[in-house]
Amino acid sequence: MSWRKEQRRAERGYHHGNLKEALLQAALDLIAQKGAAGFTFADAARMAGVSPAAPYRHFRDRDELLSSIAQRGFEQFEARLSAAWDDGRPDTVTAFERVGKAYLAFAREEPAFYSAMFESGVPADSTAGLQAAGERAFGVIRAAAERLAALAPPGVPRPPAMMMALHIWSMAHGIASLFARGDAARRKLPMSPEELLEAEVLIYLRGLGFSTDRQAASKPGGEPPPLPEDEKPAGPWGRPK
Amino acid sequence: MSWRKEQRRAERGYHHGNLKEALLQAALDLIAQKGAAGFTFADAARMAGVSPAAPYRHFRDRDELLSSIAQRGFEQFEARLSAAWDDGRPDTVTAFERVGKAYLAFAREEPAFYSAMFESGVPADSTAGLQAAGERAFGVIRAAAERLAALAPPGVPRPPAMMMALHIWSMAHGIASLFARGDAARRKLPMSPEELLEAEVLIYLRGLGFSTDRQAASKPGGEPPPLPEDEKPAGPWGRPK
DNA sequence: TGTACATCAGTGAACGCGCGTTCACTGATGTAC
DNA sequence: TGTACATCAGTGAACGCGCGTTCACTGATGTAC
């Protein structure tokens, strides 16, 4: 038990070299295993193979470490949402749906980040860096909503992009935290979270008077088709009888 | 410090009389103060004025106590949603919006219950009682969605009520947990959560092809009015330019 | 290029603390007769 | 109505544990000259 630590130090020498990074990674692993509540400063040190006093060289306390993780989470989140958005290619609606899927994928694949970001009790404005990172991530959704709003067909009032962004965010977050989180608190669902979200967003966009037909949506001047009777929410619901 | 405990026992005698209840209440207060993560079994005993061994007469461990709180939370949640729904009076859409407001009000006024129910890591199916209570609460939303779906105007395909219920739930939960929780993790918002949710639900219902005009909605045979150009999401958004 | 020295990063022992849990116990309550 | 006894509900002391935090320390690294 103790020889392992010594062996590890023998390999790496007295100085760790990259302890800050190793602590962040260790904490992330621990959160994934035991939840944001059940990770301790000492645990992270142990997992990094270092004495319990060592982390104090890099983080004031547990909260500062947690907040760093949340910030890093928002940065990765933003990167993934941005990549999915891909500046609206090939057309706005397709890209927008890809953002929704990326949102859920992140919550599922990175439950530790997700819970540090949203459920660990770290206030969103606890640090200037954290707040900025959070706003940049939301900014991707906001920018996408902006582009979507600009597609409002003639005769349809253009909805406020901020409102749209908040609505979409709340849909995605609601589904993610109820159904898509990669941990035990997940609830059962008769279809995939992705399908549920896609249907929800499509219905919402129709409610704003948008065509959800992709070709039309990518041509801003296109005629808004009337809601056809055989159009229905996509997904596993089947055609309503 | 210790005389206080003795005094309290002098008042109440050797037997507490209602310790189980007192422990639930104490835990609830502690969760409200420090979050679901930061409440301990010993703390609850102390707050109830009882020795640290006493709670073991009523709960196997901390998890069982937490799960009891979550269950009680779902029961109260269901009661409030039911009261708000009021069996769809005076008309379905009005009653439905009242349910949404009740959802947010619960999250705001009972953050301790809300976090025990959704964010404490207690699995939704950890107990038969808990699972049943959760399902009954969701059942209110589902029943309301059922009634709403039945109002689909002629020519509009009737949407699956289960899907509608899940969509509405995810909207309400998303807004509640991002913006309406009565604790520090709440994010800032340019309008009230209630307004945000109401607009979201109205847009969604329109997307399903429903009129959101209340009179029409309460007459299932009523003509679905075309989406009028001056109709817009209610709330503080102002008329889009 | 070598050397002295300052600075940095991690050590390990120690501390006080509060937690969860157990135990034999005891005071209070209810019930059979 | 009284009494003996079983059961229940809470006591308080004790335990081992792991945590957060501090401290003087030391090995490694970088830098000025």
XYZ file of C-alpha atoms (C1' of nucleotides) in Angstrom:
548
model
C 0.000 0.000 0.000
C 2.668 2.439 1.003
C 5.338 0.947 -1.237
C 3.106 1.798 -4.151
C 3.312 5.456 -3.323
C 7.033 5.209 -2.898
C 7.365 3.366 -6.143
C 5.353 6.023 -7.878
C 7.594 8.675 -6.467
C 10.648 6.701 -7.498
C 9.361 6.795 -11.036
C 8.598 10.423 -11.122
C 11.173 11.870 -8.718
C 10.579 14.260 -5.886
C 8.723 16.778 -7.982
C 5.579 15.679 -9.655
C 5.988 17.960 -12.602
C 2.352 18.402 -13.444
C 0.511 18.081 -10.187
C -2.111 20.709 -10.834
C -3.232 18.891 -13.941
C -3.079 15.535 -12.184
C -5.253 16.829 -9.347
C -7.885 18.116 -11.714
C -7.958 14.783 -13.482
C -8.090 12.864 -10.204
C -10.941 14.980 -8.893
C -12.799 14.458 -12.133
C -12.444 10.700 -11.822
C -13.593 10.805 -8.226
C -16.626 12.919 -9.049
C -17.520 10.491 -11.804
C -17.313 7.628 -9.330
C -18.885 9.095 -6.223
C -20.605 12.295 -7.219
C -19.624 15.886 -6.663
C -20.583 15.645 -3.005
C -18.408 12.680 -2.201
C -15.036 13.789 -3.360
C -12.483 15.120 -0.933
C -9.295 17.077 -1.200
C -7.359 14.290 0.490
C -8.781 11.750 -1.919
C -7.587 13.700 -4.902
C -4.108 13.946 -3.411
C -4.040 10.225 -2.744
C -5.119 9.419 -6.265
C -2.430 11.679 -7.658
C 0.090 9.803 -5.513
C 1.050 12.789 -3.452
C 0.927 13.805 0.197
C -2.270 15.417 1.517
C -0.500 18.735 1.927
C 0.661 18.963 -1.654
C -2.606 20.210 -3.206
C -2.356 23.368 -1.114
C 0.463 24.510 -3.367
C -2.017 24.697 -6.233
C -5.483 25.305 -4.830
C -6.582 27.328 -1.847
C -9.169 24.711 -0.911
C -11.623 22.158 -2.198
C -13.973 24.833 -3.531
C -11.299 26.381 -5.656
C -10.508 22.996 -7.169
C -14.178 22.311 -7.823
C -14.634 25.686 -9.378
C -11.642 25.076 -11.659
C -13.217 21.851 -12.796
C -16.506 23.572 -13.499
C -14.701 26.208 -15.522
C -12.795 23.649 -17.520
C -16.070 21.828 -18.049
C -17.667 24.928 -19.514
C -14.696 25.386 -21.793
C -14.935 21.872 -23.150
C -18.691 22.210 -23.350
C -18.347 25.330 -25.412
C -15.841 23.652 -27.702
C -18.190 20.762 -28.346
C -21.227 22.937 -28.889
C -19.243 25.160 -31.240
C -17.985 22.205 -33.229
C -21.520 20.866 -33.488
C -22.897 24.222 -34.563
C -20.183 24.533 -37.227
C -21.355 28.017 -38.001
C -24.712 26.779 -39.185
C -23.560 24.438 -41.926
C -25.047 22.887 -43.976
C -28.221 24.637 -42.944
C -29.380 26.337 -39.794
C -31.946 23.810 -38.635
C -29.698 20.795 -39.186
C -26.852 22.476 -37.370
C -29.136 23.508 -34.559
C -30.275 19.981 -34.012
C -26.683 18.871 -33.953
C -26.105 21.322 -31.106
C -28.935 19.724 -29.165
C -27.441 16.299 -29.643
C -24.023 17.566 -28.633
C -25.553 18.996 -25.474
C -26.982 15.648 -24.464
C -23.874 13.783 -25.514
C -21.803 15.974 -23.233
C -24.096 15.375 -20.278
C -23.952 11.646 -20.895
C -20.267 11.281 -21.629
C -18.976 13.773 -19.096
C -21.255 13.398 -16.098
C -18.481 14.551 -13.793
C -18.043 17.812 -15.657
C -21.774 18.233 -15.988
C -22.425 17.836 -12.316
C -19.536 20.111 -11.366
C -20.970 22.719 -13.712
C -24.612 22.514 -12.732
C -25.181 20.504 -9.606
C -22.221 20.832 -7.322
C -23.391 23.969 -5.611
C -20.597 26.053 -7.105
C -22.228 29.417 -7.808
C -22.066 30.306 -11.481
C -20.403 33.594 -10.599
C -18.005 32.341 -7.959
C -15.065 33.267 -10.165
C -14.687 35.698 -13.008
C -13.195 32.940 -15.117
C -15.993 30.528 -14.368
C -18.651 33.069 -15.112
C -17.009 34.024 -18.390
C -16.650 30.399 -19.444
C -20.297 29.764 -18.654
C -21.345 32.753 -20.665
C -19.231 31.732 -23.636
C -20.883 28.319 -23.637
C -24.331 29.842 -23.481
C -23.167 32.239 -26.179
C -22.987 29.381 -28.665
C -26.647 28.623 -28.119
C -27.458 32.288 -28.213
C -25.630 32.822 -31.497
C -27.373 29.843 -33.025
C -30.724 31.140 -31.839
C -29.879 34.485 -33.380
C -29.326 32.900 -36.763
C -32.444 30.855 -36.399
C -34.508 33.888 -35.487
C -33.260 35.649 -38.580
C -34.863 32.909 -40.653
C -38.344 33.878 -39.542
C -40.474 33.652 -42.677
C -42.058 36.842 -43.965
C -45.215 37.595 -42.119
C -43.992 35.881 -38.992
C -42.832 38.178 -36.226
C -39.193 37.635 -35.458
C -38.867 36.120 -32.007
C -36.343 37.520 -29.549
C -33.220 35.414 -29.884
C -32.467 35.672 -26.177
C -35.789 34.127 -25.347
C -35.296 31.355 -27.854
C -31.864 30.617 -26.487
C -33.164 30.392 -22.925
C -35.993 28.152 -24.006
C -33.739 25.794 -25.882
C -31.251 25.744 -23.050
C -33.934 24.875 -20.536
C -35.259 22.067 -22.746
C -31.826 20.580 -23.213
C -30.877 20.965 -19.571
C -34.178 19.544 -18.386
C -33.851 16.454 -20.529
C -30.174 16.090 -19.753
C -30.589 16.233 -16.017
C -33.707 14.087 -15.870
C -32.893 11.467 -18.440
C -29.481 11.683 -20.000
C -27.007 11.971 -17.168
C -24.561 9.170 -17.116
C -25.167 8.256 -13.504
C -27.603 6.620 -11.151
C -30.070 9.488 -10.871
C -31.129 8.968 -14.475
C -34.789 8.168 -15.008
C -36.158 5.632 -17.402
C -37.629 6.814 -20.649
C -39.578 5.101 -23.428
C -37.257 6.556 -26.074
C -33.830 8.090 -26.345
C -33.263 11.521 -24.832
C -32.020 12.662 -28.212
C -35.297 11.787 -29.881
C -37.243 13.435 -27.103
C -35.266 16.644 -27.437
C -35.360 16.722 -31.205
C -39.146 16.393 -31.245
C -39.456 19.059 -28.570
C -37.312 21.542 -30.460
C -39.078 20.907 -33.743
C -42.484 21.451 -32.199
C -41.221 24.584 -30.520
C -39.843 25.984 -33.756
C -43.105 25.298 -35.499
C -44.834 27.128 -32.697
C -42.755 30.150 -33.581
C -44.111 29.874 -37.102
C -40.941 28.469 -38.597
C -40.845 25.836 -41.204
C -38.780 22.967 -39.954
C -38.180 21.785 -43.458
C -34.450 22.022 -43.892
C -34.273 23.262 -47.470
C -36.752 26.030 -46.848
C -35.119 26.939 -43.582
C -31.802 27.502 -45.220
C -33.312 29.940 -47.709
C -34.421 32.926 -45.658
C -36.702 34.239 -48.363
C -38.452 30.923 -48.837
C -42.184 30.664 -48.581
C -43.288 29.330 -45.204
C -45.262 26.217 -45.987
C -48.567 25.833 -44.166
C -48.411 23.242 -41.431
C -49.178 20.138 -43.434
C -51.580 17.680 -41.953
C -49.238 14.769 -42.311
C -46.387 16.530 -40.667
C -45.750 15.139 -37.264
C -43.057 15.171 -34.620
C -40.225 12.968 -35.718
C -39.207 10.060 -33.599
C -40.484 6.837 -32.185
C -43.939 8.036 -31.341
C -45.442 6.665 -34.442
C -48.041 8.532 -36.363
C -50.765 9.633 -33.959
C -53.982 7.855 -34.685
C -24.423 24.346 25.682
C -25.176 21.060 27.364
C -27.700 22.493 29.806
C -29.768 23.466 26.812
C -30.108 19.860 25.772
C -30.940 18.918 29.328
C -33.482 21.664 29.529
C -35.066 20.509 26.330
C -35.310 17.009 27.672
C -36.732 18.317 30.930
C -39.487 19.911 28.893
C -40.299 16.903 26.847
C -39.402 14.017 29.177
C -37.284 11.019 28.388
C -39.257 10.035 25.322
C -39.387 12.472 22.500
C -42.810 11.437 21.366
C -42.460 12.288 17.725
C -38.826 11.873 16.903
C -39.227 10.474 13.418
C -41.161 13.523 12.372
C -38.740 15.830 14.133
C -35.790 14.226 12.346
C -37.397 14.645 8.952
C -38.084 18.286 9.701
C -34.577 18.839 11.026
C -32.998 17.232 7.981
C -35.160 19.380 5.759
C -33.995 22.521 7.519
C -30.380 21.423 7.268
C -30.670 20.652 3.574
C -32.220 24.056 3.011
C -29.293 25.657 4.824
C -26.359 23.648 3.577
C -27.523 21.623 0.616
C -28.308 17.954 0.330
C -24.610 17.084 0.378
C -23.829 18.872 3.597
C -26.306 17.410 5.980
C -25.307 14.654 8.366
C -27.161 12.163 10.467
C -25.533 13.490 13.605
C -26.556 17.019 12.712
C -30.177 16.034 12.407
C -30.056 14.337 15.796
C -28.495 17.400 17.362
C -31.101 19.685 15.880
C -33.858 17.446 17.174
C -32.257 17.663 20.631
C -31.513 13.988 20.872
C -28.447 11.785 21.220
C -26.604 10.735 18.050
C -27.727 7.139 18.537
C -31.428 7.926 18.666
C -32.051 8.267 14.912
C -31.090 4.621 14.455
C -34.391 3.676 16.069
C -36.178 5.211 13.098
C -33.902 5.087 10.061
C -31.389 2.490 9.011
C -28.983 5.179 7.862
C -28.631 8.570 6.305
C -29.749 7.323 2.889
C -32.994 5.994 4.242
C -33.718 9.335 5.853
C -32.887 11.164 2.638
C -35.054 8.861 0.620
C -37.959 9.428 3.042
C -37.582 13.133 2.533
C -37.580 12.742 -1.217
C -40.722 10.645 -1.017
C -42.471 13.150 1.179
C -41.370 15.836 -1.243
C -42.979 14.039 -4.147
C -46.165 13.655 -2.150
C -46.363 17.345 -1.405
C -45.364 18.117 -4.963
C -48.184 15.990 -6.271
C -50.656 17.659 -3.921
C -49.661 21.093 -5.126
C -49.718 20.168 -8.789
C -53.105 18.516 -8.354
C -54.534 21.528 -6.615
C -53.211 23.754 -9.376
C -54.623 21.534 -12.076
C -58.023 21.505 -10.356
C -59.240 18.985 -12.860
C -58.856 21.416 -15.707
C -61.081 24.192 -14.457
C -62.044 26.701 -15.703
C -60.478 25.620 -18.966
C -57.693 23.270 -19.908
C -55.100 25.781 -21.034
C -55.554 28.067 -18.038
C -55.349 25.146 -15.662
C -52.295 23.812 -17.458
C -50.482 27.067 -17.065
C -51.345 27.080 -13.412
C -49.632 23.712 -13.128
C -46.489 25.176 -14.641
C -46.513 28.021 -12.161
C -47.093 25.605 -9.310
C -44.104 23.582 -10.480
C -41.831 26.592 -10.324
C -43.330 27.806 -7.070
C -42.555 24.471 -5.473
C -38.955 24.542 -6.653
C -38.568 28.050 -5.308
C -40.371 27.671 -2.016
C -39.179 24.183 -1.165
C -35.612 24.027 -2.404
C -34.776 21.419 0.209
C -37.467 19.075 -1.018
C -36.621 19.817 -4.609
C -32.983 19.008 -4.214
C -33.706 15.856 -2.224
C -36.042 14.784 -5.010
C -33.881 15.570 -7.995
C -30.331 16.395 -7.052
C -29.347 14.470 -3.981
C -28.248 11.360 -5.796
C -31.091 9.292 -4.381
C -32.085 6.988 -7.234
C -35.697 7.483 -8.263
C -36.351 3.797 -7.729
C -34.417 3.306 -4.508
C -37.649 2.500 -2.698
C -41.003 1.256 -3.899
C -42.667 4.089 -2.018
C -40.402 6.698 -3.494
C -40.850 5.422 -6.989
C -44.630 5.327 -6.612
C -44.731 8.848 -5.203
C -42.615 10.097 -8.086
C -44.869 8.443 -10.575
C -47.983 9.866 -8.988
C -46.530 13.348 -9.232
C -45.627 12.852 -12.867
C -49.104 11.382 -13.304
C -50.636 14.793 -12.678
C -48.698 16.250 -15.562
C -49.502 13.236 -17.678
C -53.229 13.470 -16.976
C -53.224 17.150 -17.806
C -51.373 16.443 -21.041
C -53.952 13.799 -21.850
C -56.732 16.312 -21.550
C -54.800 18.827 -23.538
C -54.106 16.330 -26.288
C -57.814 15.577 -26.523
C -58.393 19.197 -27.451
C -56.490 18.868 -30.695
C -58.529 20.793 -33.225
C -60.017 18.858 -36.103
C -57.478 18.343 -38.830
C -54.615 18.412 -36.377
C -53.099 15.034 -35.523
C -53.517 14.267 -31.872
C -50.101 14.265 -30.230
C -49.100 11.440 -27.891
C -49.907 12.583 -24.377
C -46.876 10.804 -22.950
C -44.593 12.771 -25.202
C -46.286 16.035 -24.324
C -46.011 15.265 -20.643
C -42.302 14.519 -20.912
C -41.718 17.669 -22.913
C -43.548 19.843 -20.444
C -41.818 18.201 -17.530
C -38.411 18.771 -19.051
C -39.197 22.440 -19.730
C -40.384 23.014 -16.201
C -37.519 21.101 -14.654
C -34.958 22.809 -16.840
C -36.176 26.266 -15.914
C -36.621 25.337 -12.287
C -33.163 23.954 -11.845
C -31.398 26.637 -13.840
C -33.281 29.714 -12.758
C -35.902 29.187 -10.107
C -34.265 27.246 -7.329
C -34.297 29.118 -4.087
C -30.602 28.733 -3.452
C -27.227 29.988 -4.505
C -26.896 27.997 -7.710
C -29.659 30.047 -9.324
C -28.690 31.914 -12.455
C -29.692 35.414 -13.351
C -32.444 35.934 -15.847
C -33.834 38.993 -17.612
C -37.386 38.027 -16.699
C -39.201 35.846 -14.220
C -38.946 32.084 -14.595
C -42.730 31.947 -14.664
C -42.896 34.224 -17.679
C -40.161 32.262 -19.402
C -41.982 28.991 -18.855
C -45.378 30.328 -19.845
C -44.049 31.641 -23.141
C -42.244 28.372 -23.782
C -45.338 26.274 -23.176
C -47.530 28.499 -25.304
C -45.122 28.364 -28.213
C -44.872 24.618 -27.823
C -48.644 24.180 -27.848
C -48.936 26.304 -30.933
C -46.311 24.111 -32.516
C -48.621 21.188 -31.958
C -51.267 23.078 -33.898
C -53.298 24.047 -30.854
C -54.969 27.317 -30.421
C -53.783 28.827 -27.200
C -56.809 31.033 -27.036
C -58.546 29.974 -23.858
C -62.145 30.143 -24.946
C -61.461 28.118 -28.042
C -59.353 25.680 -26.139
C -62.106 24.892 -23.727
C -64.471 24.050 -26.603
C -62.981 20.941 -28.176
C -65.026 21.427 -31.359
C -63.951 25.028 -31.788
C -62.430 26.168 -35.006
C -58.634 26.367 -34.792
C -57.880 29.967 -35.648
C -55.008 30.539 -38.057
C -51.904 31.801 -36.336
C -52.610 35.527 -36.398
C -49.787 37.823 -37.267
C -50.169 39.899 -34.133
C -50.141 36.926 -31.856
C -46.934 36.738 -30.011
C -45.511 35.037 -26.958
C -46.887 36.674 -23.866
C -44.514 38.227 -21.401
C -41.937 40.912 -21.070
C -40.348 40.414 -24.454
C -42.248 43.235 -26.026
C -43.615 43.015 -29.500
C -40.831 41.815 -31.789
C -39.887 44.519 -34.235
C 31.384 26.670 -17.647
C 30.977 26.422 -12.775
C 29.178 27.739 -8.432
C 26.329 29.955 -4.879
C 22.042 30.905 -3.750
C 17.016 31.827 -4.005
C 12.882 29.886 -5.026
C 9.787 26.391 -5.845
C 7.160 22.077 -5.014
C 6.314 18.254 -2.316
C 7.073 15.716 2.522
C 5.460 13.635 6.584
C 4.108 14.143 11.037
C 0.898 16.162 13.805
C -3.401 18.414 15.452
C -8.204 18.853 16.475
C -12.590 17.717 14.774
C -16.898 15.606 13.715
C -18.815 11.725 11.792
C -21.030 7.051 11.737
C -21.873 3.272 14.424
C -22.059 0.004 18.441
C -23.122 -1.173 23.036
C -25.089 -2.183 27.425
C -28.017 0.627 29.784
C -32.434 2.804 31.589
C -36.598 5.418 31.916
C -41.313 5.365 30.143
C -45.243 3.157 28.301
C -48.518 -0.277 27.399
C -50.830 -4.610 28.478
C -52.315 -9.127 30.589
C -54.305 -10.792 34.384
C -58.269 -1.116 40.038
C -53.745 -2.647 40.832
C -49.542 -4.943 39.710
C -45.977 -7.479 37.154
C -43.749 -7.639 33.211
C -42.556 -7.010 28.263
C -41.539 -3.795 24.992
C -40.261 0.479 23.276
C -37.477 4.701 22.658
C -33.723 7.305 23.916
C -28.944 7.598 26.626
C -24.180 8.426 26.858
C -19.847 6.712 26.431
C -16.793 4.771 23.440
C -14.469 3.300 19.104
C -12.043 3.842 14.835
C -11.798 6.642 10.916
C -10.737 10.066 7.550
C -10.788 14.761 6.796
C -8.843 19.556 6.497
C -5.115 22.161 7.708
C -0.543 23.650 9.654
C 4.272 23.296 10.161
C 9.149 23.104 9.765
C 11.491 20.547 6.609
C 14.001 19.115 2.251
C 14.999 17.818 -2.398
C 15.001 19.785 -7.033
C 15.248 23.498 -10.178
C 16.442 27.803 -12.059
C 19.377 31.906 -12.278
C 22.953 35.562 -11.485
C 27.464 36.206 -11.795
